[in-house]
Amino acid sequence: MTALLRTFGAPAVLFGKALGALRRHGLDGRATMLQLVEIGSKSMLLIAAGLAFFGAVMVTIAWAQARKYTGNVTVVGPAYFELMLREFAPLLVAVLAASRIGAGTSAELAAMAVNEQLEALELSAADPIAELVSPRLVASVVALPALLVVGTAASTLSASLVVTFAFGADGGAFTDARFVDAPDVACALIKAVLCGAFIPLAAAARGLAARGGAPAVGEAVTAAVVDASIGCLLIDFVVAAAFLLAGV
Amino acid sequence: MCASPHHPPLRLRTERLSVRFGEVLAVDDVTVAVAAPSRVLVTGPAASGKTTWLKALAGLVRPTSGEVWWGDDVVSALSPEERRARQAAFGMIFQSDALFDSMSVLDNVTLPLVKRGVPAAEALRRAGEALEQVGLSAAAERRPETLSGGMKKRVGVARAIVSRPSVLLADDPFAGLDPETERSVGALLLEVSEGRTLVAALPDPSPSLPLPRVLRFDAGRLVADEAPR
Amino acid sequence: MIRALGAFGLSGLRLTGALGLVLARTVLHLPSLDRRELLRSVVLFGYGSLPLALLAAILIGSTVVLQAGVYAVKFGARLYTGWAAGYALMREFGPLLLGLVMAARIGARNAAELALLRINGQLEGLRGISLDPFRLLVAPRVVGSAVAITALGSVTFLVAVAFEAIASYFSLKLPLRVFFESFSDMLRQGDLVGGLVKTLAFGVAISLVSTVAGLRARGGAAGVGHASASAVVLSCAAIFSLDLLLTPFLTRAFS
């Protein structure tokens, strides 16, 4: 229980501090762009490949079951596309981003913390939160929806290619957007933005708190990725439940 | 000269100061005053609370209980902006040097001035002077990771004095240095702290850094406050 | 560009070689594993990660039902929720999501510990007194973490299915009996075995990848951070790749 409080409490406190720092110092545009490039370039390949593989796996599984019970897998195509766009892609993109961004951010900040560089920054009249956390927060909030679009496209494309070429059926059905409506898109984007905010905050909270030597850095990375992944699973669950209860 | 103190002398005091990290009580009820200017050596075994006390003096570590005083002000009562502005009175030489490997030596030394809004031309001039004083003008464009331990320490000294602080803090400045380098870094510390307050932490008193007052720490507590024999 | 591609290919080759080497040496040492160290790593990685695995299982189970439940209602297939949710969980979401969480918890930690041993010179130190560090420290971790992840996988499946049933009860008003009837009528042992095979494969991949990442670490605190971060990322990549490679085979073998 205390562990759970720590998982969500520390990032929440840091969120408040980052907002305060943004209000006081404004946003460092250059640092934010750098972080955006860093996040984009490092996560894009992992997420695109991961989601493409996942799309292929999902249609393979669906194919095997459909042959047994319904006979024709293409009838589930449009529903599959909606489910992918609204639920699966946001979940997997978030968990992958939690690993990639969470591990990178916490490793970097934890190394700075144990090397006393954060304190050196502070004595240089720099606000570590404004310098290090705010740009990462903004960049990640912007990057996650973009990564979600890439991931959804990759998983859809690979699913329809596998259906067309491996199973010899109409793969176009798996890109059929007839069921997709505004709430679906909203649900997906809300998840992406919330996870986009949570991941860097969870990672920075663990990274900045690292004390001691090299062992503390390893501990910080482990805890950060665990916090970020579990946090994204929980955010996903809560948003999915909220949309289900609202009936949209 | 460039390194003369720019900030007025600052009396420092910790009043019943305790700092706790999780389970560990790093500093335990320490009350001590440091006159301005004066030179003080802090000694004690590893994990005796020297570093934490030093960092608390500079406002880098929040007290769990008790107070740190800068002159007539309690640090915890200052707003973050005020605290950050007043921290300009401190220069610290870190045990791990804490230099940024992604920046050149010159950029490392210029950083505190740039962050305080000193115009670029003046910042460069002052950083150049600070590097000259520590004898590293030739290494200005190198990366910190390519330097020897003694040279890194000197870069740290240059960064600490560049904003003309009235208090210099040095955390275990001789760690990992050979005896000869130790002597020259000790002499440099004495030279640049002329007219300032110097508080240096060392595991044991060293002839390379003879200071008139010695504070002994053990297990977080101040156990002795003495002048050397 | 060509040079970058070449460097990328070369580092990929080096990584594959290192993975093969660790795997081969571990298999060679299987008969003579250090028992105490093996037990220690099973307890550390397995028992220590149990609360996290249970939490993940609860979230995964409930989320899968919430996600699929809308469609069950939409297509009038409410009664088949037990089958669909159970199948999706065992065949794909259970192993995949648990694998990703364990890549963080076990992979990052294993890499960090080995990186520390290496950076502090303890591995070389053992070699200096003519003890084989691989047999004593590395091989038991590889086996221990793989065993731990598989064991956690089976426990997690049970918990996740239970929470699927609970979530269906609350969100779709589906009686628990109906959930488990469609679950047991339409699912076979093969589905469970298929999921466990995936979990085992992911466990082995995480332990190998994180061991290689840890042993390659260089230099100080930043090196340890880099090692554990790359262990997590490479584990994720390995999990998704293995998932793609194994699924066609497993659906054919167990359907």
XYZ file of C-alpha atoms in Angstrom:
732
model
C 0.000 0.000 0.000
C 2.753 2.430 0.929
C 4.515 1.310 -2.238
C 1.447 2.213 -4.259
C 1.251 5.611 -2.583
C 4.887 6.180 -3.433
C 4.236 5.182 -7.057
C 1.599 7.847 -7.523
C 2.380 10.327 -4.747
C 5.918 11.262 -5.759
C 5.027 11.887 -9.430
C 2.010 13.954 -8.333
C 4.195 16.141 -6.103
C 6.700 16.501 -8.913
C 3.874 17.446 -11.300
C 2.986 20.333 -9.005
C 6.611 21.443 -8.850
C 7.020 21.191 -12.625
C 3.906 23.326 -13.173
C 5.229 25.846 -10.661
C 8.583 25.905 -12.448
C 6.826 26.382 -15.791
C 4.901 29.324 -14.369
C 8.018 30.936 -12.888
C 10.582 30.265 -15.599
C 8.490 29.601 -18.699
C 9.431 26.727 -20.955
C 12.946 26.257 -22.273
C 12.039 25.792 -25.935
C 15.439 24.516 -27.035
C 15.686 21.909 -24.274
C 12.122 20.785 -25.024
C 12.892 20.370 -28.728
C 16.013 18.382 -27.849
C 13.976 16.098 -25.598
C 11.325 15.714 -28.275
C 13.956 14.615 -30.792
C 15.526 12.345 -28.182
C 12.198 10.696 -27.274
C 11.010 10.530 -30.861
C 14.187 9.112 -32.359
C 14.730 6.568 -29.608
C 11.147 5.351 -29.185
C 9.872 5.485 -32.746
C 11.570 2.343 -34.015
C 10.804 0.279 -30.910
C 7.140 1.284 -30.916
C 6.615 0.949 -34.671
C 8.262 -2.496 -34.785
C 6.650 -3.677 -31.545
C 3.157 -2.685 -32.636
C 3.641 -4.090 -36.147
C 4.642 -7.425 -34.626
C 1.709 -7.245 -32.228
C -0.773 -6.582 -35.046
C 0.483 -9.622 -36.930
C 0.239 -11.770 -33.804
C -3.300 -10.636 -33.025
C -4.674 -11.477 -36.473
C -2.893 -14.831 -36.393
C -4.616 -15.656 -33.117
C -7.960 -14.293 -34.307
C -7.603 -16.306 -37.512
C -7.028 -19.550 -35.656
C -10.103 -19.042 -33.473
C -12.318 -17.695 -36.211
C -11.724 -20.726 -38.401
C -12.974 -22.885 -35.572
C -16.118 -20.959 -34.635
C -17.263 -18.441 -37.226
C -15.539 -19.567 -40.376
C -14.705 -16.150 -41.734
C -12.254 -13.877 -40.022
C -12.857 -10.790 -42.140
C -16.251 -10.106 -40.497
C -14.413 -9.116 -37.314
C -12.156 -6.741 -39.270
C -13.927 -3.439 -38.535
C -14.425 -4.327 -34.856
C -10.800 -5.377 -34.666
C -9.702 -2.028 -36.056
C -11.802 -0.126 -33.546
C -10.527 -2.261 -30.673
C -6.945 -1.808 -31.818
C -7.284 1.941 -32.170
C -9.171 2.502 -28.953
C -7.747 -0.060 -26.540
C -4.810 -2.220 -27.618
C -2.580 0.323 -29.329
C -2.833 2.927 -26.527
C -2.073 0.251 -23.929
C 0.956 -1.215 -25.704
C 2.356 2.108 -26.896
C 2.133 3.382 -23.320
C 3.842 0.325 -21.817
C 6.611 0.416 -24.440
C 7.091 4.142 -23.939
C 7.181 3.539 -20.184
C 10.130 1.196 -20.726
C 11.977 3.319 -23.247
C 11.370 6.828 -21.859
C 11.187 5.697 -18.241
C 14.474 3.813 -18.363
C 16.331 6.534 -20.273
C 15.102 9.416 -18.125
C 15.637 7.712 -14.787
C 19.114 6.450 -15.741
C 20.200 9.908 -16.822
C 18.760 11.798 -13.868
C 19.877 9.214 -11.310
C 23.447 9.380 -12.619
C 23.312 13.180 -12.342
C 21.946 12.885 -8.819
C 24.638 10.542 -7.485
C 27.363 12.544 -9.278
C 26.184 15.652 -7.373
C 25.464 17.395 -10.672
C 21.967 18.355 -9.548
C 23.445 20.206 -6.590
C 26.055 21.805 -8.831
C 23.192 23.039 -11.036
C 21.359 24.354 -8.011
C 24.405 26.302 -6.827
C 24.722 27.637 -10.379
C 21.334 29.314 -9.839
C 19.587 26.833 -12.107
C 16.325 25.222 -11.016
C 16.805 21.470 -11.657
C 13.044 21.007 -12.025
C 12.782 23.761 -14.645
C 15.940 22.597 -16.432
C 15.411 18.856 -16.376
C 11.820 17.919 -15.599
C 9.611 20.496 -17.343
C 11.110 20.021 -20.842
C 10.837 16.240 -20.513
C 7.257 16.499 -19.298
C 6.141 18.737 -22.168
C 8.074 16.737 -24.779
C 6.596 13.451 -23.605
C 3.031 14.781 -23.505
C 3.463 15.928 -27.108
C 5.327 12.816 -28.241
C 2.993 10.115 -26.914
C -0.030 10.959 -29.107
C 2.299 11.109 -32.117
C 3.830 7.753 -31.181
C 0.317 6.394 -30.734
C -0.567 7.386 -34.300
C 2.595 5.674 -35.576
C 1.934 2.554 -33.481
C -1.712 2.291 -34.531
C -0.765 2.685 -38.181
C 1.983 0.068 -37.889
C -0.243 -2.496 -36.180
C -3.102 -1.942 -38.641
C -0.844 -2.127 -41.658
C 0.864 -5.314 -40.538
C -2.474 -6.921 -39.635
C -3.956 -6.253 -43.057
C -0.769 -7.391 -44.813
C -0.700 -10.654 -42.867
C -4.372 -11.316 -43.584
C -3.917 -10.549 -47.279
C -0.695 -12.419 -47.945
C -0.491 -15.150 -45.308
C -4.180 -16.067 -45.086
C -5.317 -15.026 -48.565
C -8.339 -13.095 -47.291
C -9.407 -9.491 -47.652
C -6.958 -7.583 -45.455
C -8.742 -4.324 -46.177
C -11.401 -5.318 -43.648
C -8.813 -4.777 -40.919
C -8.403 -1.132 -41.868
C -12.156 -0.557 -42.114
C -12.956 2.435 -39.913
C -16.756 2.192 -40.085
C -17.071 1.610 -36.305
C -14.636 4.317 -35.287
C -16.311 7.391 -33.854
C -15.242 10.465 -31.900
C -15.373 8.832 -28.430
C -12.992 6.103 -29.647
C -10.445 8.656 -30.768
C -10.960 10.700 -27.606
C -10.493 7.610 -25.429
C -7.221 6.766 -27.186
C -5.863 10.308 -27.037
C -6.770 10.810 -23.380
C -4.849 7.654 -22.488
C -1.855 8.800 -24.529
C -1.745 12.248 -22.949
C -2.162 10.968 -19.388
C 0.508 8.285 -19.828
C 2.685 10.821 -21.631
C 2.575 12.996 -18.535
C 2.919 10.179 -16.013
C 5.934 8.384 -17.512
C 8.530 11.207 -17.293
C 7.215 12.291 -13.882
C 7.481 8.782 -12.433
C 10.950 8.341 -13.928
C 12.174 11.754 -12.804
C 10.815 11.249 -9.287
C 12.871 8.059 -8.922
C 15.893 9.480 -10.712
C 16.109 12.722 -8.751
C 15.712 10.856 -5.462
C 18.681 8.518 -6.117
C 21.263 8.794 -3.327
C 24.502 6.930 -2.818
C 26.634 5.460 -5.542
C 26.193 3.320 -8.606
C 23.842 0.818 -6.853
C 21.324 3.613 -6.329
C 21.235 4.246 -10.079
C 20.298 0.634 -10.835
C 17.624 0.711 -8.134
C 16.238 3.967 -9.526
C 15.947 2.613 -13.075
C 14.247 -0.591 -11.909
C 11.774 1.268 -9.714
C 11.140 3.918 -12.369
C 10.245 1.486 -15.134
C 8.073 -0.553 -12.781
C 6.274 2.598 -11.572
C 5.817 3.871 -15.106
C 4.498 0.534 -16.459
C 2.104 -0.105 -13.587
C 0.977 3.509 -13.695
C 0.184 3.228 -17.406
C -1.724 -0.040 -16.860
C -3.755 1.663 -14.143
C -4.394 4.818 -16.188
C -5.553 2.594 -19.037
C -7.880 0.678 -16.768
C -9.385 3.817 -15.237
C -9.958 5.552 -18.584
C -11.440 2.390 -20.131
C -13.750 2.003 -17.113
C -14.783 5.659 -17.251
C -15.711 5.401 -20.942
C -17.547 2.143 -20.343
C -19.543 3.668 -17.475
C -20.308 6.733 -19.582
C -21.587 4.341 -22.229
C -19.608 5.688 -25.165
C 41.313 40.890 -8.858
C 38.741 38.589 -10.299
C 38.613 36.228 -7.370
C 38.127 38.848 -4.678
C 34.860 38.291 -2.841
C 31.984 40.078 -4.442
C 29.402 39.117 -1.877
C 29.677 40.589 1.636
C 31.000 38.267 4.354
C 28.348 35.864 5.591
C 28.069 34.418 9.094
C 26.803 30.836 9.051
C 25.102 28.931 11.830
C 23.265 25.652 12.233
C 20.907 25.474 15.181
C 19.997 22.000 16.488
C 20.211 20.803 12.878
C 19.141 17.238 12.093
C 18.858 15.660 8.654
C 17.274 12.276 8.124
C 17.421 10.224 4.899
C 14.842 7.480 5.244
C 16.088 5.325 8.115
C 19.445 7.039 8.405
C 19.985 10.029 10.669
C 22.813 11.676 8.704
C 23.161 14.794 10.862
C 22.069 14.613 14.480
C 21.350 17.782 16.460
C 24.328 19.916 15.389
C 24.651 23.472 16.682
C 27.687 25.395 15.503
C 28.502 28.887 14.209
C 31.060 29.848 11.565
C 32.313 33.454 11.772
C 32.808 35.572 8.656
C 35.359 35.257 7.309
C 36.989 32.205 8.879
C 38.543 28.911 7.884
C 37.225 25.673 9.265
C 38.120 22.038 8.722
C 35.428 19.398 9.206
C 36.734 15.887 9.849
C 35.294 12.523 10.718
C 35.070 8.990 9.360
C 33.012 8.057 6.307
C 29.253 8.570 6.767
C 29.787 10.760 9.829
C 27.609 13.556 8.448
C 30.306 15.947 7.173
C 29.029 16.124 3.609
C 25.382 16.438 4.612
C 26.186 19.225 7.072
C 28.238 21.016 4.410
C 25.400 20.760 1.904
C 22.873 21.894 4.505
C 25.017 25.009 5.082
C 24.637 25.845 1.385
C 20.888 25.175 1.442
C 21.266 22.121 -0.794
C 19.804 19.730 1.793
C 16.579 20.495 3.662
C 16.763 20.122 7.445
C 14.503 17.487 8.983
C 14.501 19.605 12.128
C 16.453 22.611 13.350
C 17.552 25.603 11.322
C 20.335 26.892 9.106
C 21.063 30.596 9.438
C 22.648 32.781 6.754
C 23.557 35.972 8.624
C 20.294 37.020 10.281
C 18.017 34.927 8.064
C 16.634 31.450 8.559
C 17.081 29.560 5.278
C 13.831 27.618 5.526
C 11.903 30.895 5.777
C 13.206 32.146 2.413
C 11.143 31.688 -0.738
C 12.698 29.390 -3.383
C 13.608 32.437 -5.509
C 15.211 34.248 -2.582
C 17.081 31.149 -1.557
C 18.377 30.612 -5.077
C 19.478 34.243 -5.326
C 21.246 34.140 -1.950
C 22.952 30.819 -2.789
C 25.164 32.879 -5.110
C 27.161 33.608 -1.951
C 28.305 29.967 -1.933
C 30.799 28.160 -4.116
C 31.152 24.430 -3.633
C 33.808 21.978 -4.716
C 32.114 18.595 -4.863
C 33.700 15.279 -3.932
C 32.720 13.806 -7.293
C 33.627 17.106 -9.043
C 30.092 17.143 -10.551
C 31.353 18.534 -13.849
C 29.217 18.157 -16.950
C 31.033 15.928 -19.433
C 28.834 17.117 -22.284
C 30.289 20.640 -21.991
C 33.791 22.039 -22.396
C 35.778 23.102 -19.339
C 35.131 26.751 -20.201
C 31.373 26.176 -20.512
C 31.351 24.371 -17.178
C 32.979 27.367 -15.517
C 30.793 29.895 -17.352
C 27.562 28.088 -16.405
C 26.952 29.731 -12.999
C 27.388 33.183 -14.571
C 25.189 32.462 -17.582
C 22.423 31.123 -15.331
C 22.623 34.312 -13.255
C 22.170 36.470 -16.336
C 25.719 37.871 -16.521
C 26.263 39.186 -20.092
C 28.092 36.652 -22.259
C 31.200 38.752 -22.870
C 31.731 39.467 -19.194
C 30.972 35.851 -18.262
C 33.648 34.636 -20.684
C 36.156 37.142 -19.359
C 35.534 36.158 -15.746
C 35.589 32.438 -16.511
C 38.890 32.947 -18.336
C 40.301 34.721 -15.298
C 39.117 31.963 -12.969
C 40.713 29.299 -15.173
C 43.918 31.314 -15.241
C 43.937 31.489 -11.462
C 43.669 27.696 -11.166
C 46.305 27.288 -13.883
C 44.082 25.691 -16.507
C 43.862 28.318 -19.258
C 45.279 25.847 -21.756
C 42.574 23.271 -21.043
C 39.588 25.586 -21.593
C 38.309 23.779 -24.658
C 38.831 20.224 -23.405
C 36.117 17.949 -22.065
C 36.239 17.262 -18.308
C 36.361 13.487 -18.860
C 39.733 13.845 -20.640
C 41.343 15.534 -17.611
C 43.314 14.018 -14.730
C 41.823 13.926 -11.231
C 43.829 16.944 -10.083
C 42.847 18.973 -13.140
C 39.157 18.138 -12.644
C 39.438 19.316 -9.073
C 40.920 22.593 -10.340
C 38.043 23.039 -12.788
C 35.710 22.509 -9.834
C 37.577 25.236 -7.918
C 37.314 27.589 -10.890
C 33.566 26.974 -11.160
C 33.182 27.525 -7.422
C 34.982 30.905 -7.391
C 33.734 32.310 -10.680
C 30.612 33.876 -9.158
C 32.788 35.523 -6.481
C 31.193 33.820 -3.494
C 31.883 34.824 0.093
C 31.823 31.194 1.279
C 33.793 28.344 -0.297
C 32.794 24.795 0.621
C 35.091 21.907 -0.308
C 33.861 18.342 0.179
C 36.760 15.900 0.487
C 38.858 17.834 -2.063
C 41.788 15.377 -1.831
C 39.835 12.196 -2.590
C 41.714 10.094 -5.109
C 44.629 12.538 -5.504
C 48.322 11.620 -5.169
C 50.291 13.422 -2.416
C 51.877 15.944 -4.749
C 48.593 16.910 -6.406
C 47.049 17.032 -2.948
C 49.613 19.617 -1.853
C 49.048 21.801 -4.895
C 45.224 21.624 -4.603
C 45.557 22.447 -0.880
C 47.716 25.476 -1.683
C 45.219 26.551 -4.360
C 42.315 26.307 -1.878
C 44.196 28.462 0.625
C 44.999 30.978 -2.082
C 41.514 31.337 -3.557
C 39.865 31.464 -0.135
C 41.873 34.564 0.838
C 39.402 36.992 2.432
C 36.567 34.448 2.282
C 35.119 31.795 4.508
C 36.452 28.326 3.694
C 34.807 25.207 5.095
C 36.559 22.041 3.965
C 35.633 18.451 4.830
C 38.355 15.778 5.003
C 38.365 12.274 6.509
C 41.496 13.247 8.510
C 43.340 16.522 9.053
C 46.011 16.936 6.397
C 49.212 19.022 6.406
C 48.247 20.044 2.862
C 45.343 22.069 4.237
C 46.261 23.528 7.653
C 43.151 25.307 8.966
C 42.887 27.045 12.353
C 39.647 25.455 13.540
C 38.652 21.791 13.394
C 35.139 20.367 13.811
C 35.001 16.630 14.425
C 31.922 14.670 13.392
C 31.052 11.118 14.346
C 27.826 9.266 13.550
C 26.069 12.498 12.620
C 27.004 14.365 15.825
C 29.490 17.150 16.378
C 31.884 15.580 18.911
C 34.637 18.199 19.103
C 35.236 21.834 18.159
C 38.925 22.556 18.560
C 41.946 24.423 17.361
C 44.819 22.154 16.323
C 47.720 21.764 18.739
C 24.759 6.343 -43.726
C 26.445 3.144 -44.868
C 28.890 3.436 -42.025
C 26.018 3.919 -39.569
C 24.239 0.887 -40.978
C 27.460 -1.078 -40.769
C 27.998 -0.055 -37.158
C 24.391 -0.964 -36.386
C 24.798 -4.364 -38.034
C 28.089 -4.956 -36.268
C 26.698 -4.136 -32.832
C 23.711 -6.357 -33.620
C 26.074 -9.202 -34.498
C 28.085 -8.621 -31.359
C 24.919 -8.680 -29.280
C 23.717 -11.899 -30.893
C 27.117 -13.456 -30.339
C 27.135 -12.414 -26.685
C 23.614 -13.798 -26.215
C 24.619 -17.106 -27.771
C 27.717 -17.289 -25.609
C 25.823 -16.647 -22.381
C 23.165 -19.191 -23.372
C 25.739 -21.833 -24.286
C 27.798 -21.341 -21.135
C 24.690 -21.426 -18.970
C 23.537 -24.690 -20.545
C 27.019 -26.133 -20.035
C 26.926 -25.164 -16.377
C 23.401 -26.471 -15.789
C 24.561 -29.658 -14.005
C 26.964 -27.823 -11.725
C 25.011 -24.707 -10.755
C 25.794 -23.122 -7.436
C 22.697 -24.188 -5.487
C 22.734 -21.406 -2.939
C 23.106 -18.673 -5.510
C 20.348 -20.272 -7.626
C 17.987 -20.355 -4.654
C 18.910 -16.781 -3.823
C 18.078 -15.527 -7.296
C 14.794 -17.459 -7.486
C 13.749 -15.930 -4.167
C 15.034 -12.467 -5.042
C 13.559 -12.342 -8.527
C 10.477 -14.502 -7.979
C 9.210 -13.993 -4.458
C 10.383 -10.393 -4.443
C 8.352 -9.639 -7.565
C 5.191 -11.459 -6.465
C 3.268 -8.398 -5.219
C 4.038 -6.563 -8.444
C 3.032 -9.570 -10.587
C -0.252 -9.891 -8.695
C -1.017 -6.209 -9.104
C -0.199 -6.450 -12.796
C -2.413 -9.554 -13.120
C -5.373 -7.785 -11.515
C -4.986 -4.801 -13.835
C -4.424 -6.912 -16.948
C -7.405 -9.197 -16.259
C -9.795 -6.353 -15.510
C -8.607 -4.245 -18.440
C -8.964 -7.059 -20.978
C -12.594 -7.559 -19.941
C -13.346 -3.838 -20.028
C -11.816 -3.596 -23.482
C -13.517 -6.650 -24.922
C -16.769 -6.279 -22.982
C -18.097 -3.444 -25.141
C -17.887 -5.695 -28.174
C -19.358 -8.661 -26.430
C -22.436 -6.528 -25.789
C -22.403 -4.935 -29.231
C -22.344 -8.274 -31.057
C -24.665 -10.037 -28.660
C -21.874 -12.365 -27.592
C -22.025 -11.549 -23.900
C -22.141 -15.234 -23.048
C -18.848 -15.848 -24.792
C -16.938 -13.290 -22.731
C -15.378 -16.039 -20.642
C -13.984 -17.685 -23.709
C -12.797 -14.539 -25.486
C -11.283 -12.916 -22.437
C -9.648 -16.115 -21.247
C -8.256 -16.868 -24.653
C -6.911 -13.374 -25.234
C -5.352 -13.415 -21.784
C -3.598 -16.767 -21.998
C -2.563 -16.581 -25.612
C -1.405 -13.000 -25.836
C -2.038 -10.367 -23.195
C -1.015 -12.362 -20.148
C 2.435 -13.389 -21.382
C 3.065 -10.136 -23.242
C 2.135 -7.632 -20.545
C 3.558 -9.704 -17.712
C 6.743 -10.070 -19.759
C 6.998 -6.308 -20.222
C 6.499 -5.626 -16.508
C 9.025 -8.319 -15.574
C 11.501 -6.895 -18.088
C 11.428 -3.799 -15.911
C 11.481 -5.420 -12.521
C 13.723 -8.448 -13.073
C 15.642 -7.470 -16.212
C 16.669 -4.028 -15.000
C 17.619 -5.322 -11.554
C 19.644 -8.266 -12.871
C 21.500 -5.991 -15.283
C 22.181 -3.418 -12.574
C 23.562 -6.019 -10.156
C 25.817 -7.626 -12.746
C 26.954 -4.197 -13.951
C 27.952 -3.354 -10.380
C 29.855 -6.623 -9.969
C 31.664 -5.918 -13.182
C 32.425 -2.253 -12.545
C 33.652 -2.969 -9.024
C 35.964 -5.603 -10.469
C 34.372 -8.422 -8.453
C 34.020 -10.671 -11.502
C 37.716 -10.260 -12.317
C 38.483 -10.704 -8.625
C 36.892 -14.155 -8.599
C 38.810 -15.090 -11.707
C 41.957 -13.926 -9.928
C 41.507 -16.617 -7.273
C 40.744 -19.091 -10.089
C 37.013 -19.344 -9.437
C 34.769 -19.195 -12.466
C 32.550 -16.112 -11.998
C 30.220 -17.381 -14.689
C 29.428 -20.613 -12.868
C 29.213 -18.909 -9.477
C 27.357 -15.700 -10.239
C 26.103 -15.459 -13.786
C 24.628 -18.861 -14.668
C 22.527 -19.130 -11.476
C 21.006 -15.730 -12.233
C 20.135 -16.657 -15.794
C 18.405 -19.854 -14.638
C 16.924 -18.247 -11.532
C 15.305 -15.347 -13.327
C 13.920 -17.573 -16.103
C 12.410 -19.952 -13.503
C 11.048 -17.035 -11.494
C 9.320 -15.421 -14.466
C 7.693 -18.691 -15.575
C 6.476 -19.452 -12.069
C 5.104 -15.939 -11.696
C 3.445 -16.391 -15.081
C 1.374 -19.374 -13.958
C 0.263 -17.702 -10.732
C -0.535 -14.558 -12.638
C -2.761 -16.405 -15.103
C -4.942 -17.753 -12.301
C -5.288 -14.370 -10.640
C -5.899 -12.582 -13.934
C -8.646 -15.039 -14.955
C -10.302 -14.658 -11.550
C -10.303 -10.886 -11.979
C -11.642 -11.226 -15.511
C -14.609 -13.104 -14.049
C -15.071 -10.454 -11.360
C -14.806 -7.624 -13.877
C -17.350 -9.346 -16.154
C -19.698 -9.693 -13.219
C -19.526 -6.002 -12.391
C -19.327 -4.479 -15.855
C -21.468 -6.901 -17.931
C -23.603 -8.393 -15.119
C -22.355 -11.767 -16.293
C -22.848 -14.449 -13.609
C -19.578 -16.050 -12.540
C -20.986 -19.491 -13.441
C -21.657 -18.418 -17.041
C -18.173 -16.939 -17.325
C -16.474 -20.114 -16.209
C -18.798 -22.359 -18.245
C -17.848 -20.723 -21.527
C -14.287 -20.571 -20.232
C -14.058 -24.295 -19.570
C -16.225 -25.409 -22.509
C -14.331 -23.574 -25.204
C -10.774 -23.412 -23.883
C -8.406 -26.338 -23.854
C -5.321 -27.229 -21.968
C -3.426 -26.357 -25.112
C -4.348 -22.716 -24.707
C -2.881 -22.651 -21.229
C 0.226 -24.559 -22.323
C 0.670 -22.217 -25.270
C 0.606 -19.235 -22.914
C 3.062 -20.840 -20.524
C 5.461 -21.675 -23.342
C 5.418 -18.011 -24.333
C 6.016 -16.933 -20.753
C 8.946 -19.315 -20.434
C 10.423 -18.032 -23.688
C 10.052 -14.421 -22.570
C 11.587 -15.297 -19.214
C 14.638 -16.864 -20.839
C 14.952 -13.898 -23.206
C 14.762 -11.353 -20.370
C 17.355 -13.202 -18.310
C 19.780 -13.612 -21.237
C 19.392 -10.070 -22.551
C 19.712 -8.447 -19.118
C 22.748 -10.585 -18.286
C 24.505 -9.520 -21.479
C 23.561 -5.875 -20.876
C 24.909 -6.070 -17.328
C 28.168 -7.784 -18.252
C 28.874 -5.209 -20.966
C 28.633 -2.268 -18.540
C 31.472 0.257 -18.380
C 32.305 3.121 -16.097
C 30.677 4.410 -12.930
C 27.134 5.319 -12.055
C 26.198 6.347 -15.590
C 27.351 2.918 -16.818
C 25.066 1.121 -14.386
C 22.145 3.293 -15.426
C 22.863 2.691 -19.082
C 23.126 -1.072 -18.532
C 19.791 -1.387 -16.781
C 18.054 0.961 -19.199
C 19.277 -0.982 -22.213
C 18.322 -4.252 -20.501
C 14.722 -3.039 -20.306
C 14.597 -1.775 -23.869
C 16.317 -4.787 -25.427
C 14.077 -7.116 -23.397
C 10.999 -5.374 -24.784
C 12.322 -5.732 -28.316
C 13.130 -9.398 -27.690
C 9.670 -10.066 -26.238
C 7.830 -8.598 -29.221
C 10.093 -10.415 -31.692
C 9.695 -13.760 -29.921
C 5.950 -13.213 -29.753
C 5.872 -12.826 -33.531
C 8.071 -15.881 -34.105
C 6.314 -18.170 -31.629
C 2.653 -17.369 -32.296
C 2.198 -19.117 -35.683
C 3.959 -22.179 -34.332
C 1.989 -22.232 -31.075
C -1.398 -21.681 -32.722
C -0.692 -24.633 -34.982
C 0.661 -26.866 -32.238
C -2.006 -26.084 -29.642
C -5.309 -25.402 -31.399
